[in-house]
mmCIF file of C-alpha atoms in Angstrom:
data_model
loop_
_atom_site.group_PDB
_atom_site.id
_atom_site.type_symbol
_atom_site.label_atom_id
_atom_site.label_comp_id
_atom_site.label_asym_id
_atom_site.label_seq_id
_atom_site.Cartn_x
_atom_site.Cartn_y
_atom_site.Cartn_z
ATOM 1 C CA UNK A 1 -52.502 -0.620 -14.263
ATOM 2 C CA UNK A 2 -51.218 2.082 -11.938
ATOM 3 C CA UNK A 3 -48.934 -0.316 -10.060
ATOM 4 C CA UNK A 4 -47.281 -1.313 -13.306
ATOM 5 C CA UNK A 5 -46.499 2.272 -14.301
ATOM 6 C CA UNK A 6 -45.160 3.062 -10.815
ATOM 7 C CA UNK A 7 -42.845 0.076 -10.804
ATOM 8 C CA UNK A 8 -41.564 0.927 -14.294
ATOM 9 C CA UNK A 9 -40.902 4.505 -13.146
ATOM 10 C CA UNK A 10 -39.024 3.209 -10.064
ATOM 11 C CA UNK A 11 -36.901 0.930 -12.219
ATOM 12 C CA UNK A 12 -36.064 3.840 -14.537
ATOM 13 C CA UNK A 13 -35.105 6.077 -11.606
ATOM 14 C CA UNK A 14 -32.974 3.288 -10.143
ATOM 15 C CA UNK A 15 -31.163 2.696 -13.419
ATOM 16 C CA UNK A 16 -30.543 6.429 -13.888
ATOM 17 C CA UNK A 17 -29.134 6.616 -10.360
ATOM 18 C CA UNK A 18 -26.912 3.605 -10.982
ATOM 19 C CA UNK A 19 -25.643 5.149 -14.234
ATOM 20 C CA UNK A 20 -24.899 8.427 -12.436
ATOM 21 C CA UNK A 21 -22.890 6.632 -9.740
ATOM 22 C CA UNK A 22 -20.950 4.669 -12.359
ATOM 23 C CA UNK A 23 -20.183 7.917 -14.219
ATOM 24 C CA UNK A 24 -18.913 9.562 -11.039
ATOM 25 C CA UNK A 25 -16.689 6.558 -10.269
ATOM 26 C CA UNK A 26 -15.266 6.632 -13.804
ATOM 27 C CA UNK A 27 -14.502 10.351 -13.555
ATOM 28 C CA UNK A 28 -12.841 9.926 -10.157
ATOM 29 C CA UNK A 29 -10.763 7.050 -11.521
ATOM 30 C CA UNK A 30 -9.584 9.185 -14.433
ATOM 31 C CA UNK A 31 -8.616 12.077 -12.152
ATOM 32 C CA UNK A 32 -6.744 9.843 -9.694
ATOM 33 C CA UNK A 33 -5.093 7.915 -12.519
ATOM 34 C CA UNK A 34 -3.780 11.057 -14.169
ATOM 35 C CA UNK A 35 -2.449 12.334 -10.848
ATOM 36 C CA UNK A 36 -0.479 9.138 -10.176
ATOM 37 C CA UNK A 37 1.045 9.037 -13.665
ATOM 38 C CA UNK A 38 2.905 12.291 -13.103
ATOM 39 C CA UNK A 39 6.622 12.001 -12.455
ATOM 40 C CA UNK A 40 7.663 13.008 -8.953
ATOM 41 C CA UNK A 41 9.437 16.316 -8.532
ATOM 42 C CA UNK A 42 13.110 15.848 -7.708
ATOM 43 C CA UNK A 43 14.385 18.465 -5.278
ATOM 44 C CA UNK A 44 18.029 19.390 -5.072
ATOM 45 C CA UNK A 45 19.650 17.434 -2.252
ATOM 46 C CA UNK A 46 16.674 15.121 -1.781
ATOM 47 C CA UNK A 47 17.425 11.462 -1.001
ATOM 48 C CA UNK A 48 17.181 9.137 -3.968
ATOM 49 C CA UNK A 49 14.869 6.160 -3.354
ATOM 50 C CA UNK A 50 17.154 3.618 -5.040
ATOM 51 C CA UNK A 51 20.097 4.669 -2.853
ATOM 52 C CA UNK A 52 18.049 4.573 0.333
ATOM 53 C CA UNK A 53 16.682 1.119 -0.552
ATOM 54 C CA UNK A 54 20.189 -0.231 -1.130
ATOM 55 C CA UNK A 55 21.434 1.199 2.168
ATOM 56 C CA UNK A 56 19.036 -1.064 4.046
ATOM 57 C CA UNK A 57 20.404 -4.154 2.299
ATOM 58 C CA UNK A 58 23.859 -3.612 3.811
ATOM 59 C CA UNK A 59 22.504 -3.794 7.331
ATOM 60 C CA UNK A 60 20.744 -7.110 6.866
ATOM 61 C CA UNK A 61 22.611 -10.033 8.348
ATOM 62 C CA UNK A 62 21.862 -13.661 7.708
ATOM 63 C CA UNK A 63 18.966 -15.304 9.477
ATOM 64 C CA UNK A 64 19.704 -15.649 13.156
ATOM 65 C CA UNK A 65 18.645 -18.455 15.397
ATOM 66 C CA UNK A 66 18.975 -16.232 18.469
ATOM 67 C CA UNK A 67 17.362 -12.847 17.932
ATOM 68 C CA UNK A 68 17.090 -12.147 21.683
ATOM 69 C CA UNK A 69 20.804 -12.773 22.171
ATOM 70 C CA UNK A 70 21.610 -10.351 19.367
ATOM 71 C CA UNK A 71 19.510 -7.698 21.072
ATOM 72 C CA UNK A 72 21.212 -8.380 24.403
ATOM 73 C CA UNK A 73 17.980 -9.389 26.116
ATOM 74 C CA UNK A 74 18.943 -13.011 26.771
ATOM 75 C CA UNK A 75 22.306 -14.748 27.015
ATOM 76 C CA UNK A 76 23.528 -16.716 24.049
ATOM 77 C CA UNK A 77 23.095 -20.475 24.192
ATOM 78 C CA UNK A 78 26.150 -21.219 22.050
ATOM 79 C CA UNK A 79 28.445 -23.683 23.799
ATOM 80 C CA UNK A 80 31.606 -21.745 23.079
ATOM 81 C CA UNK A 81 34.101 -21.589 25.896
ATOM 82 C CA UNK A 82 35.360 -18.115 26.734
ATOM 83 C CA UNK A 83 38.905 -17.368 25.713
ATOM 84 C CA UNK A 84 41.310 -17.753 28.650
ATOM 85 C CA UNK A 85 44.048 -15.180 28.837
ATOM 86 C CA UNK A 86 47.354 -16.291 30.419
#
């Protein structure tokens, strides 16, 4: 009979511990969620994210078949003859 009451008590303690952990996770989720919903503070003269993102699009060229030649690491393999000056 004693083993039965001990195992029931252990199950109760385990369930209470599990409920406490779940409660702590829920509270942490609420705190983090409310912090991320706030609008960012815009400082005077600060870069605007949409402008900075569009600046990067101007620098992107089409896909290259010779990335090393563009970097100047290897010579280009294009079979173009150099222009001859008279």
